[in-house]
């Protein structure tokens, strides 16, 4: 069965950095959309960053893709050998405080390229990121 396991969430002061990791298991597809969403209580879950893992290094327009609010501060990357996707978060702000969820669409472009309303097929359990002033 497909599993996505996040780690790396923590409490950090504004201006600091964190790196989230998402390890996938239970699948063999290599051409996947992997990414990160976040949610705060009372608000809808929002897309943060997404990357298409297929193509053997081929460039795809729209991958990686970032929400406007994190452009220039967050970087998504992949290590296909480890089935792992990372989210490096720099210059964190209090408004980045949320539960961060790893998501995947296997064998599909899915929610990549900013198609945030294309529901991912799989979700992780979430990891809390808290940014204090």
PDB file of N, CA, C and O in Angstrom, residues 10-91:
ATOM      1  N   UNK A  10       8.864  21.594  12.859  1.00  0.00           N
ATOM      2  CA  UNK A  10       9.427  22.076  14.140  1.00  0.00           C
ATOM      3  C   UNK A  10       8.920  23.484  14.387  1.00  0.00           C
ATOM      4  O   UNK A  10       8.174  24.055  13.564  1.00  0.00           O
ATOM      5  N   UNK A  11       9.323  24.037  15.516  1.00  0.00           N
ATOM      6  CA  UNK A  11       9.062  25.434  15.831  1.00  0.00           C
ATOM      7  C   UNK A  11      10.346  26.214  15.596  1.00  0.00           C
ATOM      8  O   UNK A  11      11.420  25.818  16.074  1.00  0.00           O
ATOM      9  N   UNK A  12      10.242  27.332  14.892  1.00  0.00           N
ATOM     10  CA  UNK A  12      11.416  28.121  14.541  1.00  0.00           C
ATOM     11  C   UNK A  12      11.062  29.598  14.581  1.00  0.00           C
ATOM     12  O   UNK A  12       9.895  29.969  14.391  1.00  0.00           O
ATOM     13  N   UNK A  13      12.048  30.426  14.830  1.00  0.00           N
ATOM     14  CA  UNK A  13      11.805  31.866  14.842  1.00  0.00           C
ATOM     15  C   UNK A  13      11.700  32.400  13.428  1.00  0.00           C
ATOM     16  O   UNK A  13      12.284  31.837  12.483  1.00  0.00           O
ATOM     17  N   UNK A  14      10.982  33.487  13.284  1.00  0.00           N
ATOM     18  CA  UNK A  14      10.857  34.147  11.990  1.00  0.00           C
ATOM     19  C   UNK A  14      12.237  34.461  11.425  1.00  0.00           C
ATOM     20  O   UNK A  14      13.135  34.881  12.157  1.00  0.00           O
ATOM     21  N   UNK A  15      12.388  34.218  10.132  1.00  0.00           N
ATOM     22  CA  UNK A  15      13.673  34.401   9.483  1.00  0.00           C
ATOM     23  C   UNK A  15      14.505  33.146   9.414  1.00  0.00           C
ATOM     24  O   UNK A  15      15.517  33.094   8.687  1.00  0.00           O
ATOM     25  N   UNK A  16      14.095  32.128  10.150  1.00  0.00           N
ATOM     26  CA  UNK A  16      14.842  30.881  10.182  1.00  0.00           C
ATOM     27  C   UNK A  16      14.494  29.959   9.037  1.00  0.00           C
ATOM     28  O   UNK A  16      13.738  30.316   8.121  1.00  0.00           O
ATOM     29  N   UNK A  17      15.049  28.747   9.094  1.00  0.00           N
ATOM     30  CA  UNK A  17      14.892  27.764   8.024  1.00  0.00           C
ATOM     31  C   UNK A  17      14.513  26.400   8.587  1.00  0.00           C
ATOM     32  O   UNK A  17      14.854  26.064   9.727  1.00  0.00           O
ATOM     33  N   UNK A  18      13.811  25.641   7.765  1.00  0.00           N
ATOM     34  CA  UNK A  18      13.506  24.238   8.059  1.00  0.00           C
ATOM     35  C   UNK A  18      13.553  23.473   6.745  1.00  0.00           C
ATOM     36  O   UNK A  18      13.308  24.038   5.676  1.00  0.00           O
ATOM     37  N   UNK A  19      13.833  22.171   6.861  1.00  0.00           N
ATOM     38  CA  UNK A  19      13.729  21.294   5.697  1.00  0.00           C
ATOM     39  C   UNK A  19      12.801  20.144   6.028  1.00  0.00           C
ATOM     40  O   UNK A  19      13.043  19.375   6.967  1.00  0.00           O
ATOM     41  N   UNK A  20      11.724  20.030   5.247  1.00  0.00           N
ATOM     42  CA  UNK A  20      10.795  18.923   5.385  1.00  0.00           C
ATOM     43  C   UNK A  20      11.182  17.810   4.415  1.00  0.00           C
ATOM     44  O   UNK A  20      11.666  18.078   3.318  1.00  0.00           O
ATOM     45  N   UNK A  21      10.953  16.574   4.845  1.00  0.00           N
ATOM     46  CA  UNK A  21      11.205  15.408   4.001  1.00  0.00           C
ATOM     47  C   UNK A  21       9.936  14.588   3.884  1.00  0.00           C
ATOM     48  O   UNK A  21       9.147  14.516   4.833  1.00  0.00           O
ATOM     49  N   UNK A  22       9.768  13.953   2.751  1.00  0.00           N
ATOM     50  CA  UNK A  22       8.642  13.060   2.523  1.00  0.00           C
ATOM     51  C   UNK A  22       9.169  11.803   1.852  1.00  0.00           C
ATOM     52  O   UNK A  22       9.667  11.867   0.720  1.00  0.00           O
ATOM     53  N   UNK A  23       9.059  10.688   2.538  1.00  0.00           N
ATOM     54  CA  UNK A  23       9.521   9.414   1.997  1.00  0.00           C
ATOM     55  C   UNK A  23       8.320   8.613   1.529  1.00  0.00           C
ATOM     56  O   UNK A  23       7.391   8.366   2.303  1.00  0.00           O
ATOM     57  N   UNK A  24       8.349   8.225   0.270  1.00  0.00           N
ATOM     58  CA  UNK A  24       7.267   7.426  -0.287  1.00  0.00           C
ATOM     59  C   UNK A  24       7.622   5.955  -0.353  1.00  0.00           C
ATOM     60  O   UNK A  24       8.779   5.589  -0.537  1.00  0.00           O
ATOM     61  N   UNK A  25       6.607   5.109  -0.213  1.00  0.00           N
ATOM     62  CA  UNK A  25       6.810   3.666  -0.317  1.00  0.00           C
ATOM     63  C   UNK A  25       5.547   3.015  -0.842  1.00  0.00           C
ATOM     64  O   UNK A  25       4.473   3.632  -0.850  1.00  0.00           O
ATOM     65  N   UNK A  26       5.698   1.771  -1.314  1.00  0.00           N
ATOM     66  CA  UNK A  26       4.545   1.023  -1.772  1.00  0.00           C
ATOM     67  C   UNK A  26       4.166   1.258  -3.214  1.00  0.00           C
ATOM     68  O   UNK A  26       3.075   0.869  -3.643  1.00  0.00           O
ATOM     69  N   UNK A  27       5.057   1.887  -4.008  1.00  0.00           N
ATOM     70  CA  UNK A  27       4.764   2.102  -5.417  1.00  0.00           C
ATOM     71  C   UNK A  27       6.056   2.042  -6.219  1.00  0.00           C
ATOM     72  O   UNK A  27       7.147   2.218  -5.683  1.00  0.00           O
ATOM     73  N   UNK A  28       5.892   1.778  -7.528  1.00  0.00           N
ATOM     74  CA  UNK A  28       7.056   1.682  -8.400  1.00  0.00           C
ATOM     75  C   UNK A  28       7.030   2.723  -9.523  1.00  0.00           C
ATOM     76  O   UNK A  28       7.995   2.848 -10.269  1.00  0.00           O
ATOM     77  N   UNK A  29       5.906   3.464  -9.648  1.00  0.00           N
ATOM     78  CA  UNK A  29       5.849   4.500 -10.671  1.00  0.00           C
ATOM     79  C   UNK A  29       6.976   5.495 -10.476  1.00  0.00           C
ATOM     80  O   UNK A  29       7.256   5.915  -9.346  1.00  0.00           O
ATOM     81  N   UNK A  30       7.580   5.911 -11.587  1.00  0.00           N
ATOM     82  CA  UNK A  30       8.648   6.908 -11.522  1.00  0.00           C
ATOM     83  C   UNK A  30       8.200   8.259 -12.039  1.00  0.00           C
ATOM     84  O   UNK A  30       8.880   9.261 -11.807  1.00  0.00           O
ATOM     85  N   UNK A  31       7.083   8.292 -12.757  1.00  0.00           N
ATOM     86  CA  UNK A  31       6.592   9.540 -13.357  1.00  0.00           C
ATOM     87  C   UNK A  31       5.409  10.056 -12.542  1.00  0.00           C
ATOM     88  O   UNK A  31       4.252   9.800 -12.860  1.00  0.00           O
ATOM     89  N   UNK A  32       5.745  10.768 -11.486  1.00  0.00           N
ATOM     90  CA  UNK A  32       4.737  11.166 -10.507  1.00  0.00           C
ATOM     91  C   UNK A  32       4.780  12.666 -10.270  1.00  0.00           C
ATOM     92  O   UNK A  32       5.814  13.313 -10.452  1.00  0.00           O
ATOM     93  N   UNK A  33       3.671  13.189  -9.811  1.00  0.00           N
ATOM     94  CA  UNK A  33       3.640  14.541  -9.272  1.00  0.00           C
ATOM     95  C   UNK A  33       3.729  14.423  -7.759  1.00  0.00           C
ATOM     96  O   UNK A  33       2.904  13.758  -7.137  1.00  0.00           O
ATOM     97  N   UNK A  34       4.745  15.044  -7.180  1.00  0.00           N
ATOM     98  CA  UNK A  34       4.936  15.037  -5.742  1.00  0.00           C
ATOM     99  C   UNK A  34       4.932  16.483  -5.266  1.00  0.00           C
ATOM    100  O   UNK A  34       5.462  17.365  -5.947  1.00  0.00           O
ATOM    101  N   UNK A  35       4.383  16.712  -4.087  1.00  0.00           N
ATOM    102  CA  UNK A  35       4.361  18.084  -3.646  1.00  0.00           C
ATOM    103  C   UNK A  35       3.947  18.262  -2.207  1.00  0.00           C
ATOM    104  O   UNK A  35       3.804  17.290  -1.454  1.00  0.00           O
ATOM    105  N   UNK A  36       3.760  19.517  -1.869  1.00  0.00           N
ATOM    106  CA  UNK A  36       3.435  19.902  -0.502  1.00  0.00           C
ATOM    107  C   UNK A  36       2.240  20.849  -0.499  1.00  0.00           C
ATOM    108  O   UNK A  36       2.167  21.774  -1.317  1.00  0.00           O
ATOM    109  N   UNK A  37       1.326  20.587   0.441  1.00  0.00           N
ATOM    110  CA  UNK A  37       0.209  21.462   0.729  1.00  0.00           C
ATOM    111  C   UNK A  37       0.321  21.861   2.196  1.00  0.00           C
ATOM    112  O   UNK A  37       1.039  21.232   2.970  1.00  0.00           O
ATOM    113  N   UNK A  38      -0.411  22.890   2.577  1.00  0.00           N
ATOM    114  CA  UNK A  38      -0.436  23.258   3.990  1.00  0.00           C
ATOM    115  C   UNK A  38      -1.834  23.718   4.371  1.00  0.00           C
ATOM    116  O   UNK A  38      -2.619  24.165   3.521  1.00  0.00           O
ATOM    117  N   UNK A  39      -2.118  23.614   5.670  1.00  0.00           N
ATOM    118  CA  UNK A  39      -3.448  23.983   6.161  1.00  0.00           C
ATOM    119  C   UNK A  39      -3.352  24.526   7.576  1.00  0.00           C
ATOM    120  O   UNK A  39      -2.614  23.981   8.415  1.00  0.00           O
ATOM    121  N   UNK A  40      -4.104  25.605   7.814  1.00  0.00           N
ATOM    122  CA  UNK A  40      -4.271  26.125   9.165  1.00  0.00           C
ATOM    123  C   UNK A  40      -5.726  25.932   9.549  1.00  0.00           C
ATOM    124  O   UNK A  40      -6.608  25.899   8.678  1.00  0.00           O
ATOM    125  N   UNK A  41      -6.014  25.819  10.850  1.00  0.00           N
ATOM    126  CA  UNK A  41      -7.405  25.599  11.284  1.00  0.00           C
ATOM    127  C   UNK A  41      -8.332  26.677  10.749  1.00  0.00           C
ATOM    128  O   UNK A  41      -8.006  27.870  10.778  1.00  0.00           O
ATOM    129  N   UNK A  42      -9.454  26.246  10.225  1.00  0.00           N
ATOM    130  CA  UNK A  42     -10.449  27.191   9.735  1.00  0.00           C
ATOM    131  C   UNK A  42     -10.250  27.649   8.304  1.00  0.00           C
ATOM    132  O   UNK A  42     -11.059  28.418   7.788  1.00  0.00           O
ATOM    133  N   UNK A  43      -9.168  27.191   7.677  1.00  0.00           N
ATOM    134  CA  UNK A  43      -8.898  27.585   6.290  1.00  0.00           C
ATOM    135  C   UNK A  43      -8.761  26.352   5.418  1.00  0.00           C
ATOM    136  O   UNK A  43      -8.515  25.254   5.892  1.00  0.00           O
ATOM    137  N   UNK A  44      -8.941  26.580   4.110  1.00  0.00           N
ATOM    138  CA  UNK A  44      -8.771  25.485   3.168  1.00  0.00           C
ATOM    139  C   UNK A  44      -7.302  25.101   3.034  1.00  0.00           C
ATOM    140  O   UNK A  44      -6.415  25.939   3.212  1.00  0.00           O
ATOM    141  N   UNK A  45      -7.102  23.837   2.683  1.00  0.00           N
ATOM    142  CA  UNK A  45      -5.744  23.389   2.403  1.00  0.00           C
ATOM    143  C   UNK A  45      -5.269  24.069   1.116  1.00  0.00           C
ATOM    144  O   UNK A  45      -6.020  24.168   0.136  1.00  0.00           O
ATOM    145  N   UNK A  46      -4.024  24.553   1.108  1.00  0.00           N
ATOM    146  CA  UNK A  46      -3.514  25.261  -0.063  1.00  0.00           C
ATOM    147  C   UNK A  46      -2.228  24.617  -0.578  1.00  0.00           C
ATOM    148  O   UNK A  46      -1.416  24.097   0.206  1.00  0.00           O
ATOM    149  N   UNK A  47      -2.070  24.659  -1.875  1.00  0.00           N
ATOM    150  CA  UNK A  47      -0.864  24.126  -2.479  1.00  0.00           C
ATOM    151  C   UNK A  47       0.321  25.038  -2.227  1.00  0.00           C
ATOM    152  O   UNK A  47       0.186  26.270  -2.253  1.00  0.00           O
ATOM    153  N   UNK A  48       1.475  24.452  -1.977  1.00  0.00           N
ATOM    154  CA  UNK A  48       2.683  25.203  -1.670  1.00  0.00           C
ATOM    155  C   UNK A  48       3.730  25.024  -2.775  1.00  0.00           C
ATOM    156  O   UNK A  48       4.254  25.997  -3.314  1.00  0.00           O
ATOM    157  N   UNK A  49       4.040  23.772  -3.097  1.00  0.00           N
ATOM    158  CA  UNK A  49       5.074  23.492  -4.097  1.00  0.00           C
ATOM    159  C   UNK A  49       4.838  22.108  -4.670  1.00  0.00           C
ATOM    160  O   UNK A  49       4.345  21.221  -3.973  1.00  0.00           O
ATOM    161  N   UNK A  50       5.204  21.922  -5.940  1.00  0.00           N
ATOM    162  CA  UNK A  50       5.019  20.627  -6.591  1.00  0.00           C
ATOM    163  C   UNK A  50       6.124  20.412  -7.609  1.00  0.00           C
ATOM    164  O   UNK A  50       6.626  21.366  -8.220  1.00  0.00           O
ATOM    165  N   UNK A  51       6.466  19.140  -7.799  1.00  0.00           N
ATOM    166  CA  UNK A  51       7.507  18.790  -8.746  1.00  0.00           C
ATOM    167  C   UNK A  51       7.133  17.489  -9.452  1.00  0.00           C
ATOM    168  O   UNK A  51       6.586  16.576  -8.831  1.00  0.00           O
ATOM    169  N   UNK A  52       7.416  17.435 -10.759  1.00  0.00           N
ATOM    170  CA  UNK A  52       7.156  16.227 -11.530  1.00  0.00           C
ATOM    171  C   UNK A  52       8.439  15.406 -11.547  1.00  0.00           C
ATOM    172  O   UNK A  52       9.501  15.904 -11.931  1.00  0.00           O
ATOM    173  N   UNK A  53       8.339  14.161 -11.123  1.00  0.00           N
ATOM    174  CA  UNK A  53       9.544  13.356 -10.932  1.00  0.00           C
ATOM    175  C   UNK A  53       9.935  12.538 -12.155  1.00  0.00           C
ATOM    176  O   UNK A  53      10.941  11.833 -12.124  1.00  0.00           O
ATOM    177  N   UNK A  54       9.145  12.610 -13.229  1.00  0.00           N
ATOM    178  CA  UNK A  54       9.406  11.763 -14.389  1.00  0.00           C
ATOM    179  C   UNK A  54      10.362  12.366 -15.376  1.00  0.00           C
ATOM    180  O   UNK A  54      10.904  13.454 -15.176  1.00  0.00           O
ATOM    181  N   UNK A  55      10.607  11.645 -16.456  1.00  0.00           N
ATOM    182  CA  UNK A  55      11.356  12.178 -17.583  1.00  0.00           C
ATOM    183  C   UNK A  55      12.841  12.014 -17.509  1.00  0.00           C
ATOM    184  O   UNK A  55      13.542  12.453 -18.426  1.00  0.00           O
ATOM    185  N   UNK A  56      13.380  11.457 -16.430  1.00  0.00           N
ATOM    186  CA  UNK A  56      14.816  11.219 -16.354  1.00  0.00           C
ATOM    187  C   UNK A  56      15.643  12.480 -16.489  1.00  0.00           C
ATOM    188  O   UNK A  56      16.697  12.505 -17.131  1.00  0.00           O
ATOM    189  N   UNK A  57      15.174  13.566 -15.873  1.00  0.00           N
ATOM    190  CA  UNK A  57      15.924  14.806 -15.917  1.00  0.00           C
ATOM    191  C   UNK A  57      15.454  15.769 -16.989  1.00  0.00           C
ATOM    192  O   UNK A  57      15.939  16.891 -17.082  1.00  0.00           O
ATOM    193  N   UNK A  58      14.504  15.334 -17.826  1.00  0.00           N
ATOM    194  CA  UNK A  58      13.954  16.234 -18.847  1.00  0.00           C
ATOM    195  C   UNK A  58      13.272  17.419 -18.186  1.00  0.00           C
ATOM    196  O   UNK A  58      12.592  17.259 -17.171  1.00  0.00           O
ATOM    197  N   UNK A  59      13.476  18.604 -18.760  1.00  0.00           N
ATOM    198  CA  UNK A  59      12.825  19.801 -18.220  1.00  0.00           C
ATOM    199  C   UNK A  59      11.365  19.821 -18.635  1.00  0.00           C
ATOM    200  O   UNK A  59      11.018  19.603 -19.786  1.00  0.00           O
ATOM    201  N   UNK A  60      10.475  20.083 -17.705  1.00  0.00           N
ATOM    202  CA  UNK A  60       9.055  20.253 -17.973  1.00  0.00           C
ATOM    203  C   UNK A  60       8.643  21.642 -17.529  1.00  0.00           C
ATOM    204  O   UNK A  60       8.855  22.019 -16.366  1.00  0.00           O
ATOM    205  N   UNK A  61       8.048  22.400 -18.430  1.00  0.00           N
ATOM    206  CA  UNK A  61       7.521  23.718 -18.065  1.00  0.00           C
ATOM    207  C   UNK A  61       6.487  23.533 -16.965  1.00  0.00           C
ATOM    208  O   UNK A  61       5.606  22.685 -17.073  1.00  0.00           O
ATOM    209  N   UNK A  62       6.596  24.323 -15.922  1.00  0.00           N
ATOM    210  CA  UNK A  62       5.658  24.214 -14.814  1.00  0.00           C
ATOM    211  C   UNK A  62       6.119  23.301 -13.707  1.00  0.00           C
ATOM    212  O   UNK A  62       5.396  23.080 -12.734  1.00  0.00           O
ATOM    213  N   UNK A  63       7.319  22.755 -13.833  1.00  0.00           N
ATOM    214  CA  UNK A  63       7.862  21.918 -12.761  1.00  0.00           C
ATOM    215  C   UNK A  63       9.319  22.295 -12.504  1.00  0.00           C
ATOM    216  O   UNK A  63      10.137  22.221 -13.419  1.00  0.00           O
ATOM    217  N   UNK A  64       9.685  22.689 -11.299  1.00  0.00           N
ATOM    218  CA  UNK A  64       8.784  22.797 -10.161  1.00  0.00           C
ATOM    219  C   UNK A  64       7.872  24.021 -10.231  1.00  0.00           C
ATOM    220  O   UNK A  64       8.110  24.914 -11.034  1.00  0.00           O
ATOM    221  N   UNK A  65       6.857  23.999  -9.391  1.00  0.00           N
ATOM    222  CA  UNK A  65       5.880  25.084  -9.344  1.00  0.00           C
ATOM    223  C   UNK A  65       5.668  25.486  -7.894  1.00  0.00           C
ATOM    224  O   UNK A  65       5.624  24.626  -7.017  1.00  0.00           O
ATOM    225  N   UNK A  66       5.529  26.788  -7.674  1.00  0.00           N
ATOM    226  CA  UNK A  66       5.405  27.308  -6.311  1.00  0.00           C
ATOM    227  C   UNK A  66       4.205  28.247  -6.196  1.00  0.00           C
ATOM    228  O   UNK A  66       3.895  28.988  -7.137  1.00  0.00           O
ATOM    229  N   UNK A  67       3.597  28.223  -5.033  1.00  0.00           N
ATOM    230  CA  UNK A  67       2.596  29.237  -4.726  1.00  0.00           C
ATOM    231  C   UNK A  67       3.289  30.596  -4.661  1.00  0.00           C
ATOM    232  O   UNK A  67       4.456  30.691  -4.258  1.00  0.00           O
ATOM    233  N   UNK A  68       2.578  31.642  -5.035  1.00  0.00           N
ATOM    234  CA  UNK A  68       3.160  32.989  -5.056  1.00  0.00           C
ATOM    235  C   UNK A  68       3.736  33.372  -3.696  1.00  0.00           C
ATOM    236  O   UNK A  68       4.761  34.051  -3.616  1.00  0.00           O
ATOM    237  N   UNK A  69       3.093  32.915  -2.636  1.00  0.00           N
ATOM    238  CA  UNK A  69       3.500  33.332  -1.290  1.00  0.00           C
ATOM    239  C   UNK A  69       4.845  32.767  -0.854  1.00  0.00           C
ATOM    240  O   UNK A  69       5.424  33.246   0.124  1.00  0.00           O
ATOM    241  N   UNK A  70       5.356  31.762  -1.578  1.00  0.00           N
ATOM    242  CA  UNK A  70       6.619  31.144  -1.152  1.00  0.00           C
ATOM    243  C   UNK A  70       7.726  31.263  -2.197  1.00  0.00           C
ATOM    244  O   UNK A  70       8.849  30.818  -1.963  1.00  0.00           O
ATOM    245  N   UNK A  71       7.412  31.867  -3.326  1.00  0.00           N
ATOM    246  CA  UNK A  71       8.419  32.013  -4.381  1.00  0.00           C
ATOM    247  C   UNK A  71       9.630  32.763  -3.846  1.00  0.00           C
ATOM    248  O   UNK A  71       9.495  33.805  -3.195  1.00  0.00           O
ATOM    249  N   UNK A  72      10.807  32.226  -4.114  1.00  0.00           N
ATOM    250  CA  UNK A  72      12.050  32.849  -3.674  1.00  0.00           C
ATOM    251  C   UNK A  72      12.478  32.465  -2.276  1.00  0.00           C
ATOM    252  O   UNK A  72      13.592  32.775  -1.853  1.00  0.00           O
ATOM    253  N   UNK A  73      11.582  31.792  -1.539  1.00  0.00           N
ATOM    254  CA  UNK A  73      11.918  31.389  -0.165  1.00  0.00           C
ATOM    255  C   UNK A  73      11.942  29.861   0.001  1.00  0.00           C
ATOM    256  O   UNK A  73      12.759  29.348   0.766  1.00  0.00           O
ATOM    257  N   UNK A  74      11.087  29.167  -0.700  1.00  0.00           N
ATOM    258  CA  UNK A  74      10.989  27.710  -0.587  1.00  0.00           C
ATOM    259  C   UNK A  74      11.540  27.061  -1.851  1.00  0.00           C
ATOM    260  O   UNK A  74      11.393  27.600  -2.959  1.00  0.00           O
ATOM    261  N   UNK A  75      12.136  25.873  -1.663  1.00  0.00           N
ATOM    262  CA  UNK A  75      12.644  25.096  -2.789  1.00  0.00           C
ATOM    263  C   UNK A  75      12.247  23.640  -2.614  1.00  0.00           C
ATOM    264  O   UNK A  75      12.520  23.049  -1.564  1.00  0.00           O
ATOM    265  N   UNK A  76      11.617  23.081  -3.647  1.00  0.00           N
ATOM    266  CA  UNK A  76      11.265  21.664  -3.632  1.00  0.00           C
ATOM    267  C   UNK A  76      12.293  20.908  -4.461  1.00  0.00           C
ATOM    268  O   UNK A  76      12.753  21.393  -5.496  1.00  0.00           O
ATOM    269  N   UNK A  77      12.667  19.730  -3.976  1.00  0.00           N
ATOM    270  CA  UNK A  77      13.628  18.910  -4.711  1.00  0.00           C
ATOM    271  C   UNK A  77      13.298  17.441  -4.512  1.00  0.00           C
ATOM    272  O   UNK A  77      12.477  17.095  -3.656  1.00  0.00           O
ATOM    273  N   UNK A  78      13.936  16.600  -5.319  1.00  0.00           N
ATOM    274  CA  UNK A  78      13.630  15.175  -5.266  1.00  0.00           C
ATOM    275  C   UNK A  78      14.906  14.355  -5.246  1.00  0.00           C
ATOM    276  O   UNK A  78      15.939  14.787  -5.745  1.00  0.00           O
ATOM    277  N   UNK A  79      14.814  13.181  -4.656  1.00  0.00           N
ATOM    278  CA  UNK A  79      15.865  12.175  -4.742  1.00  0.00           C
ATOM    279  C   UNK A  79      15.161  10.877  -5.109  1.00  0.00           C
ATOM    280  O   UNK A  79      14.630  10.175  -4.237  1.00  0.00           O
ATOM    281  N   UNK A  80      15.102  10.600  -6.400  1.00  0.00           N
ATOM    282  CA  UNK A  80      14.331   9.444  -6.857  1.00  0.00           C
ATOM    283  C   UNK A  80      14.888   8.139  -6.322  1.00  0.00           C
ATOM    284  O   UNK A  80      14.139   7.184  -6.084  1.00  0.00           O
ATOM    285  N   UNK A  81      16.194   8.074  -6.117  1.00  0.00           N
ATOM    286  CA  UNK A  81      16.799   6.848  -5.611  1.00  0.00           C
ATOM    287  C   UNK A  81      16.290   6.517  -4.214  1.00  0.00           C
ATOM    288  O   UNK A  81      16.236   5.355  -3.814  1.00  0.00           O
ATOM    289  N   UNK A  82      15.920   7.553  -3.473  1.00  0.00           N
ATOM    290  CA  UNK A  82      15.425   7.361  -2.116  1.00  0.00           C
ATOM    291  C   UNK A  82      13.915   7.528  -2.022  1.00  0.00           C
ATOM    292  O   UNK A  82      13.363   7.495  -0.912  1.00  0.00           O
ATOM    293  N   UNK A  83      13.245   7.731  -3.172  1.00  0.00           N
ATOM    294  CA  UNK A  83      11.794   7.985  -3.162  1.00  0.00           C
ATOM    295  C   UNK A  83      11.447   9.097  -2.173  1.00  0.00           C
ATOM    296  O   UNK A  83      10.470   8.994  -1.421  1.00  0.00           O
ATOM    297  N   UNK A  84      12.231  10.142  -2.188  1.00  0.00           N
ATOM    298  CA  UNK A  84      12.081  11.216  -1.207  1.00  0.00           C
ATOM    299  C   UNK A  84      11.962  12.558  -1.906  1.00  0.00           C
ATOM    300  O   UNK A  84      12.650  12.826  -2.891  1.00  0.00           O
ATOM    301  N   UNK A  85      11.073  13.383  -1.370  1.00  0.00           N
ATOM    302  CA  UNK A  85      10.906  14.755  -1.821  1.00  0.00           C
ATOM    303  C   UNK A  85      11.162  15.666  -0.623  1.00  0.00           C
ATOM    304  O   UNK A  85      10.732  15.356   0.503  1.00  0.00           O
ATOM    305  N   UNK A  86      11.860  16.746  -0.872  1.00  0.00           N
ATOM    306  CA  UNK A  86      12.223  17.677   0.187  1.00  0.00           C
ATOM    307  C   UNK A  86      11.568  19.036  -0.062  1.00  0.00           C
ATOM    308  O   UNK A  86      11.303  19.414  -1.210  1.00  0.00           O
ATOM    309  N   UNK A  87      11.355  19.763   1.017  1.00  0.00           N
ATOM    310  CA  UNK A  87      10.921  21.156   0.912  1.00  0.00           C
ATOM    311  C   UNK A  87      11.843  21.973   1.814  1.00  0.00           C
ATOM    312  O   UNK A  87      11.750  21.891   3.042  1.00  0.00           O
ATOM    313  N   UNK A  88      12.759  22.700   1.202  1.00  0.00           N
ATOM    314  CA  UNK A  88      13.635  23.595   1.943  1.00  0.00           C
ATOM    315  C   UNK A  88      12.924  24.928   2.104  1.00  0.00           C
ATOM    316  O   UNK A  88      12.556  25.559   1.095  1.00  0.00           O
ATOM    317  N   UNK A  89      12.740  25.338   3.339  1.00  0.00           N
ATOM    318  CA  UNK A  89      12.001  26.565   3.628  1.00  0.00           C
ATOM    319  C   UNK A  89      12.937  27.556   4.304  1.00  0.00           C
ATOM    320  O   UNK A  89      13.427  27.306   5.406  1.00  0.00           O
ATOM    321  N   UNK A  90      13.190  28.661   3.639  1.00  0.00           N
ATOM    322  CA  UNK A  90      14.069  29.705   4.163  1.00  0.00           C
ATOM    323  C   UNK A  90      13.269  30.977   4.420  1.00  0.00           C
ATOM    324  O   UNK A  90      12.164  31.156   3.898  1.00  0.00           O
ATOM    325  N   UNK A  91      13.838  31.861   5.204  1.00  0.00           N
ATOM    326  CA  UNK A  91      13.213  33.155   5.528  1.00  0.00           C
ATOM    327  C   UNK A  91      11.754  32.942   5.932  1.00  0.00           C
ATOM    328  O   UNK A  91      10.848  33.590   5.395  1.00  0.00           O
TER     329      UNK A  91
END
